[in-house]
mmCIF file of C-alpha atoms in Angstrom:
data_model
loop_
_atom_site.group_PDB
_atom_site.id
_atom_site.type_symbol
_atom_site.label_atom_id
_atom_site.label_comp_id
_atom_site.label_asym_id
_atom_site.label_seq_id
_atom_site.Cartn_x
_atom_site.Cartn_y
_atom_site.Cartn_z
ATOM 1 C CA PHE Y 1 0.000 0.000 0.000
ATOM 2 C CA ASN Y 2 1.572 3.277 -1.129
ATOM 3 C CA GLY Y 3 -0.830 5.567 0.715
ATOM 4 C CA SER Y 4 -3.604 5.465 -1.855
ATOM 5 C CA THR Y 5 -3.660 2.070 -3.517
ATOM 6 C CA ASP Y 6 -2.254 -1.466 -3.265
ATOM 7 C CA VAL Y 7 0.977 -1.982 -5.180
ATOM 8 C CA ALA Y 8 3.419 -4.836 -5.694
ATOM 9 C CA TRP Y 9 5.936 -5.253 -2.878
ATOM 10 C CA SER Y 10 9.331 -3.748 -3.637
ATOM 11 C CA ALA Y 11 12.225 -5.403 -1.826
ATOM 12 C CA GLY Y 12 13.797 -3.098 0.742
ATOM 13 C CA SER Y 13 10.712 -0.901 1.105
ATOM 14 C CA GLY Y 14 8.834 -0.062 4.286
ATOM 15 C CA ALA Y 15 5.925 -2.311 5.293
ATOM 16 C CA VAL Y 16 2.819 -1.154 7.206
ATOM 17 C CA PHE Y 17 0.491 -3.675 8.870
ATOM 18 C CA THR Y 18 -2.979 -2.298 9.550
ATOM 19 C CA GLY Y 19 -6.602 -3.354 9.140
ATOM 20 C CA THR Y 20 -7.644 -6.815 10.327
ATOM 21 C CA ALA Y 21 -4.749 -8.552 12.066
ATOM 22 C CA GLY Y 22 -3.647 -12.107 11.447
ATOM 23 C CA THR Y 23 -0.636 -14.312 10.748
ATOM 24 C CA VAL Y 24 1.552 -13.278 7.817
ATOM 25 C CA THR Y 25 3.825 -16.023 6.521
ATOM 26 C CA LEU Y 26 7.042 -15.123 4.724
ATOM 27 C CA ALA Y 27 7.153 -17.745 1.992
ATOM 28 C CA SER Y 28 10.589 -16.529 0.878
ATOM 29 C CA PRO Y 29 13.347 -14.277 2.317
ATOM 30 C CA GLN Y 30 12.306 -10.625 2.407
ATOM 31 C CA LEU Y 31 14.154 -7.298 2.661
ATOM 32 C CA ALA Y 32 12.667 -4.268 4.441
ATOM 33 C CA SER Y 33 13.852 -0.879 5.672
ATOM 34 C CA ALA Y 34 11.045 -0.280 8.174
ATOM 35 C CA VAL Y 35 8.143 -2.314 9.526
ATOM 36 C CA THR Y 36 5.193 -0.562 11.198
ATOM 37 C CA PHE Y 37 2.358 -2.228 13.101
ATOM 38 C CA LYS Y 38 -0.818 -0.191 13.561
ATOM 39 C CA THR Y 39 -3.236 -2.982 14.493
ATOM 40 C CA ASN Y 40 -3.017 -5.245 17.521
ATOM 41 C CA GLY Y 41 -2.430 -8.972 17.025
ATOM 42 C CA TYR Y 42 -0.255 -9.378 13.920
ATOM 43 C CA THR Y 43 2.264 -12.250 13.756
ATOM 44 C CA LEU Y 44 5.078 -12.607 11.209
ATOM 45 C CA ASN Y 45 5.875 -16.265 10.706
ATOM 46 C CA SER Y 46 8.556 -18.338 8.950
ATOM 47 C CA GLY Y 47 11.230 -17.202 6.544
ATOM 48 C CA THR Y 48 13.958 -14.603 7.040
ATOM 49 C CA LEU Y 49 13.400 -10.867 7.319
ATOM 50 C CA THR Y 50 16.567 -8.898 6.560
ATOM 51 C CA MET Y 51 16.461 -5.287 7.733
ATOM 52 C CA LEU Y 52 18.226 -2.610 5.708
ATOM 53 C CA GLY Y 53 18.638 1.159 5.939
ATOM 54 C CA ALA Y 54 16.812 2.622 8.927
ATOM 55 C CA ALA Y 55 16.011 -0.953 10.015
ATOM 56 C CA SER Y 56 13.177 0.103 12.313
ATOM 57 C CA PHE Y 57 10.211 -1.654 13.893
ATOM 58 C CA ASN Y 58 7.528 0.846 14.909
ATOM 59 C CA VAL Y 59 4.680 -0.440 17.083
ATOM 60 C CA ASP Y 60 1.761 1.890 17.810
ATOM 61 C CA SER Y 61 0.106 2.481 21.169
ATOM 62 C CA ASN Y 62 -1.964 -0.437 22.544
ATOM 63 C CA VAL Y 63 -0.541 -2.730 19.880
ATOM 64 C CA THR Y 64 1.258 -6.011 20.535
ATOM 65 C CA THR Y 65 2.836 -7.884 17.667
ATOM 66 C CA THR Y 66 4.952 -11.026 17.389
ATOM 67 C CA ILE Y 67 7.799 -11.826 15.022
ATOM 68 C CA ARG Y 68 8.575 -15.521 14.720
ATOM 69 C CA SER Y 69 10.515 -15.106 11.489
ATOM 70 C CA THR Y 70 14.311 -15.058 11.612
ATOM 71 C CA ILE Y 71 15.601 -11.482 11.761
ATOM 72 C CA ALA Y 72 18.827 -10.735 9.904
ATOM 73 C CA GLY Y 73 20.878 -7.671 9.004
ATOM 74 C CA ALA Y 74 24.025 -5.762 9.961
ATOM 75 C CA ASN Y 75 22.447 -2.354 10.638
ATOM 76 C CA THR Y 76 21.318 -1.195 14.070
ATOM 77 C CA LEU Y 77 17.734 -2.381 14.595
ATOM 78 C CA SER Y 78 15.448 0.200 16.210
ATOM 79 C CA LYS Y 79 12.366 -0.696 18.236
ATOM 80 C CA LEU Y 80 10.242 2.473 18.170
ATOM 81 C CA GLY Y 81 6.798 3.442 19.407
ATOM 82 C CA PRO Y 82 4.882 2.783 22.646
ATOM 83 C CA GLY Y 83 3.608 -0.692 21.716
ATOM 84 C CA THR Y 84 5.044 -4.146 22.429
ATOM 85 C CA LEU Y 85 7.193 -6.143 20.009
ATOM 86 C CA ILE Y 86 7.665 -9.832 20.882
ATOM 87 C CA LEU Y 87 10.714 -11.558 19.409
ATOM 88 C CA SER Y 88 9.704 -15.191 19.822
ATOM 89 C CA ASN Y 89 12.582 -16.533 17.715
ATOM 90 C CA SER Y 90 15.550 -17.163 19.998
ATOM 91 C CA ALA Y 91 17.862 -17.865 17.059
ATOM 92 C CA ASN Y 92 17.917 -14.561 15.172
ATOM 93 C CA ILE Y 93 21.022 -13.897 13.084
ATOM 94 C CA ASN Y 94 21.331 -10.093 12.993
ATOM 95 C CA THR Y 95 24.841 -8.991 13.906
ATOM 96 C CA ALA Y 96 26.642 -6.238 15.792
ATOM 97 C CA ASN Y 97 30.106 -4.713 15.554
ATOM 98 C CA THR Y 98 31.919 -1.588 16.733
ATOM 99 C CA VAL Y 99 30.195 0.547 14.081
ATOM 100 C CA ALA Y 100 26.586 -0.644 13.883
ATOM 101 C CA GLY Y 101 24.204 -3.461 14.626
ATOM 102 C CA GLY Y 102 22.429 -4.720 17.708
ATOM 103 C CA TRP Y 103 19.250 -3.128 19.056
ATOM 104 C CA ARG Y 104 18.246 0.444 19.938
ATOM 105 C CA ILE Y 105 15.054 0.463 22.010
ATOM 106 C CA GLU Y 106 13.303 3.800 22.483
ATOM 107 C CA GLY Y 107 9.945 5.505 22.282
ATOM 108 C CA GLY Y 108 8.482 4.249 25.547
ATOM 109 C CA GLY Y 109 7.490 0.797 24.336
ATOM 110 C CA THR Y 110 8.476 -2.777 25.175
ATOM 111 C CA LEU Y 111 10.736 -5.334 23.524
ATOM 112 C CA ARG Y 112 9.910 -8.834 24.816
ATOM 113 C CA LEU Y 113 12.629 -11.452 24.458
ATOM 114 C CA MET Y 114 12.250 -15.226 24.614
ATOM 115 C CA GLY Y 115 15.985 -15.888 24.899
ATOM 116 C CA ASP Y 116 19.402 -14.332 24.472
ATOM 117 C CA GLY Y 117 19.367 -15.326 20.809
ATOM 118 C CA SER Y 118 16.298 -13.134 20.243
ATOM 119 C CA LEU Y 119 18.759 -10.233 20.296
ATOM 120 C CA GLY Y 120 20.754 -11.719 17.444
ATOM 121 C CA ALA Y 121 23.846 -13.750 16.692
ATOM 122 C CA SER Y 122 26.243 -14.611 19.491
ATOM 123 C CA LEU Y 123 29.159 -12.254 20.046
ATOM 124 C CA PRO Y 124 32.803 -13.266 20.624
ATOM 125 C CA ASP Y 125 34.554 -12.676 23.944
ATOM 126 C CA SER Y 126 36.431 -9.758 22.392
ATOM 127 C CA ALA Y 127 33.130 -7.884 21.902
ATOM 128 C CA ARG Y 128 32.244 -7.413 25.567
ATOM 129 C CA ASN Y 129 34.356 -4.250 25.921
ATOM 130 C CA THR Y 130 34.065 -2.914 22.390
ATOM 131 C CA VAL Y 131 30.586 -3.577 20.989
ATOM 132 C CA THR Y 132 27.405 -1.985 22.337
ATOM 133 C CA ASP Y 133 24.651 -4.224 21.023
ATOM 134 C CA ILE Y 134 21.802 -2.994 23.272
ATOM 135 C CA GLN Y 135 20.829 0.666 23.678
ATOM 136 C CA LEU Y 136 17.940 1.188 26.102
ATOM 137 C CA ASN Y 137 16.300 4.615 26.133
ATOM 138 C CA GLN Y 138 13.114 5.385 28.078
ATOM 139 C CA SER Y 139 11.740 1.948 27.196
ATOM 140 C CA THR Y 140 11.386 -1.593 28.531
ATOM 141 C CA ILE Y 141 13.167 -4.867 27.942
ATOM 142 C CA GLN Y 142 10.820 -7.631 29.043
ATOM 143 C CA ALA Y 143 11.616 -11.285 29.680
ATOM 144 C CA GLY Y 144 9.173 -13.616 27.950
ATOM 145 C CA ALA Y 145 10.855 -16.653 29.503
ATOM 146 C CA SER Y 146 13.606 -17.485 31.964
ATOM 147 C CA PHE Y 147 17.011 -17.221 30.290
ATOM 148 C CA GLU Y 148 20.546 -15.861 30.532
ATOM 149 C CA VAL Y 149 21.813 -12.745 28.773
ATOM 150 C CA SER Y 150 25.286 -13.504 27.436
ATOM 151 C CA GLN Y 151 28.326 -12.069 29.176
ATOM 152 C CA ASN Y 152 29.424 -10.726 25.794
ATOM 153 C CA ARG Y 153 26.430 -8.406 25.395
ATOM 154 C CA ARG Y 154 26.958 -4.809 26.480
ATOM 155 C CA THR Y 155 23.965 -2.616 27.305
ATOM 156 C CA LYS Y 156 24.092 1.167 27.478
ATOM 157 C CA ILE Y 157 21.256 3.091 29.101
ATOM 158 C CA GLY Y 158 20.597 6.642 27.974
ATOM 159 C CA THR Y 159 22.229 6.908 24.539
ATOM 160 C CA ASN Y 160 19.398 9.087 23.223
ATOM 161 C CA SER Y 161 20.929 12.550 23.315
ATOM 162 C CA SER Y 162 17.660 14.244 22.334
ATOM 163 C CA THR Y 163 16.123 13.412 25.712
ATOM 164 C CA ASN Y 164 19.230 12.523 27.729
ATOM 165 C CA ARG Y 165 17.142 11.106 30.578
ATOM 166 C CA GLY Y 166 18.419 7.582 30.291
ATOM 167 C CA ASP Y 167 15.526 5.953 32.117
ATOM 168 C CA GLY Y 168 15.172 2.296 31.226
ATOM 169 C CA ILE Y 169 13.166 -0.619 32.616
ATOM 170 C CA ILE Y 170 13.897 -4.339 32.861
ATOM 171 C CA ASP Y 171 10.685 -6.311 33.418
ATOM 172 C CA THR Y 172 11.114 -9.890 34.622
ATOM 173 C CA ARG Y 173 7.428 -10.694 33.936
ATOM 174 C CA GLY Y 174 7.420 -13.594 36.378
ATOM 175 C CA ASN Y 175 10.641 -15.113 35.054
ATOM 176 C CA ALA Y 176 14.193 -15.634 36.295
ATOM 177 C CA LEU Y 177 16.372 -13.408 34.133
ATOM 178 C CA THR Y 178 20.129 -13.747 34.616
ATOM 179 C CA TRP Y 179 22.073 -10.822 33.177
ATOM 180 C CA TYR Y 180 25.730 -11.704 32.680
ATOM 181 C CA GLY Y 181 26.367 -8.851 30.238
ATOM 182 C CA SER Y 182 27.421 -5.406 31.413
ATOM 183 C CA LEU Y 183 24.894 -2.632 32.166
ATOM 184 C CA GLN Y 184 26.328 0.846 31.668
ATOM 185 C CA GLY Y 185 24.247 3.787 32.799
ATOM 186 C CA GLY Y 186 23.795 7.322 31.587
ATOM 187 C CA PRO Y 187 21.779 10.182 33.093
ATOM 188 C CA GLY Y 188 18.610 8.924 34.712
ATOM 189 C CA SER Y 189 17.901 5.516 36.167
ATOM 190 C CA LEU Y 190 17.410 1.819 35.511
ATOM 191 C CA ARG Y 191 14.312 0.320 37.139
ATOM 192 C CA VAL Y 192 13.526 -3.352 37.638
ATOM 193 C CA ILE Y 193 9.855 -4.348 37.751
ATOM 194 C CA ASN Y 194 7.763 -7.496 37.607
ATOM 195 C CA SER Y 195 4.536 -7.345 35.593
ATOM 196 C CA GLY Y 196 3.906 -11.092 35.765
ATOM 197 C CA PRO Y 197 1.287 -12.905 37.859
ATOM 198 C CA THR Y 198 4.051 -14.773 39.728
ATOM 199 C CA PRO Y 199 7.261 -13.481 41.330
ATOM 200 C CA GLY Y 200 10.179 -12.757 39.046
ATOM 201 C CA ILE Y 201 13.858 -12.198 39.697
ATOM 202 C CA LEU Y 202 16.726 -10.378 37.991
ATOM 203 C CA ILE Y 203 20.113 -11.906 38.743
ATOM 204 C CA LEU Y 204 23.097 -9.713 37.952
ATOM 205 C CA GLY Y 205 26.043 -11.927 37.132
ATOM 206 C CA THR Y 206 29.638 -11.356 36.135
ATOM 207 C CA ASP Y 207 31.028 -10.828 32.649
ATOM 208 C CA ASP Y 208 33.334 -13.806 33.287
ATOM 209 C CA ILE Y 209 31.186 -16.885 33.811
ATOM 210 C CA ASN Y 210 34.339 -18.926 34.476
ATOM 211 C CA SER Y 211 34.710 -17.060 37.755
ATOM 212 C CA ILE Y 212 31.383 -18.404 39.077
ATOM 213 C CA ASN Y 213 31.789 -21.519 41.169
#
């Protein structure tokens, strides 16, 4: 849809999901620069979705959407908007390096993870002090299951210079979330909450698992 009429999909374009929600199956690998969800209840299933350019996922207010497809790409992936994006695939293959990649979460919404691999491909030991693959700005990272965040993932809170408040939330949602990766703060605060019906716990580990006996 180009704003006035339906048109053939052009690889690398932006996709907008609105109207009646349902499950959308990617029958073949797809390229996109931005994906926007305006209606609650959409699910992207199967296939590989490679994000290019702005590489953004924008989820509107009161909207929850699920991506089961494999997410790929080397650009920084942005989760924007006040809604909730669920990454149910714990084997995504998007990458991060010292220049780009990883996730930038801002706009007041929630990114729900089902495992460390939801964030993307595993990082080498050398990345833990050089690669920032999670940027958390005035938004929420939510655990959708109990899992461990790799010691090689580095999270920075408050990288959004336009607001510079740095407030971020980790929501255990009734799960046991073990965070071995580093958490580096900026102006503002990091809050830990539990929105689940049962108690949850956040365990802050060390970036050297070998030192845990």
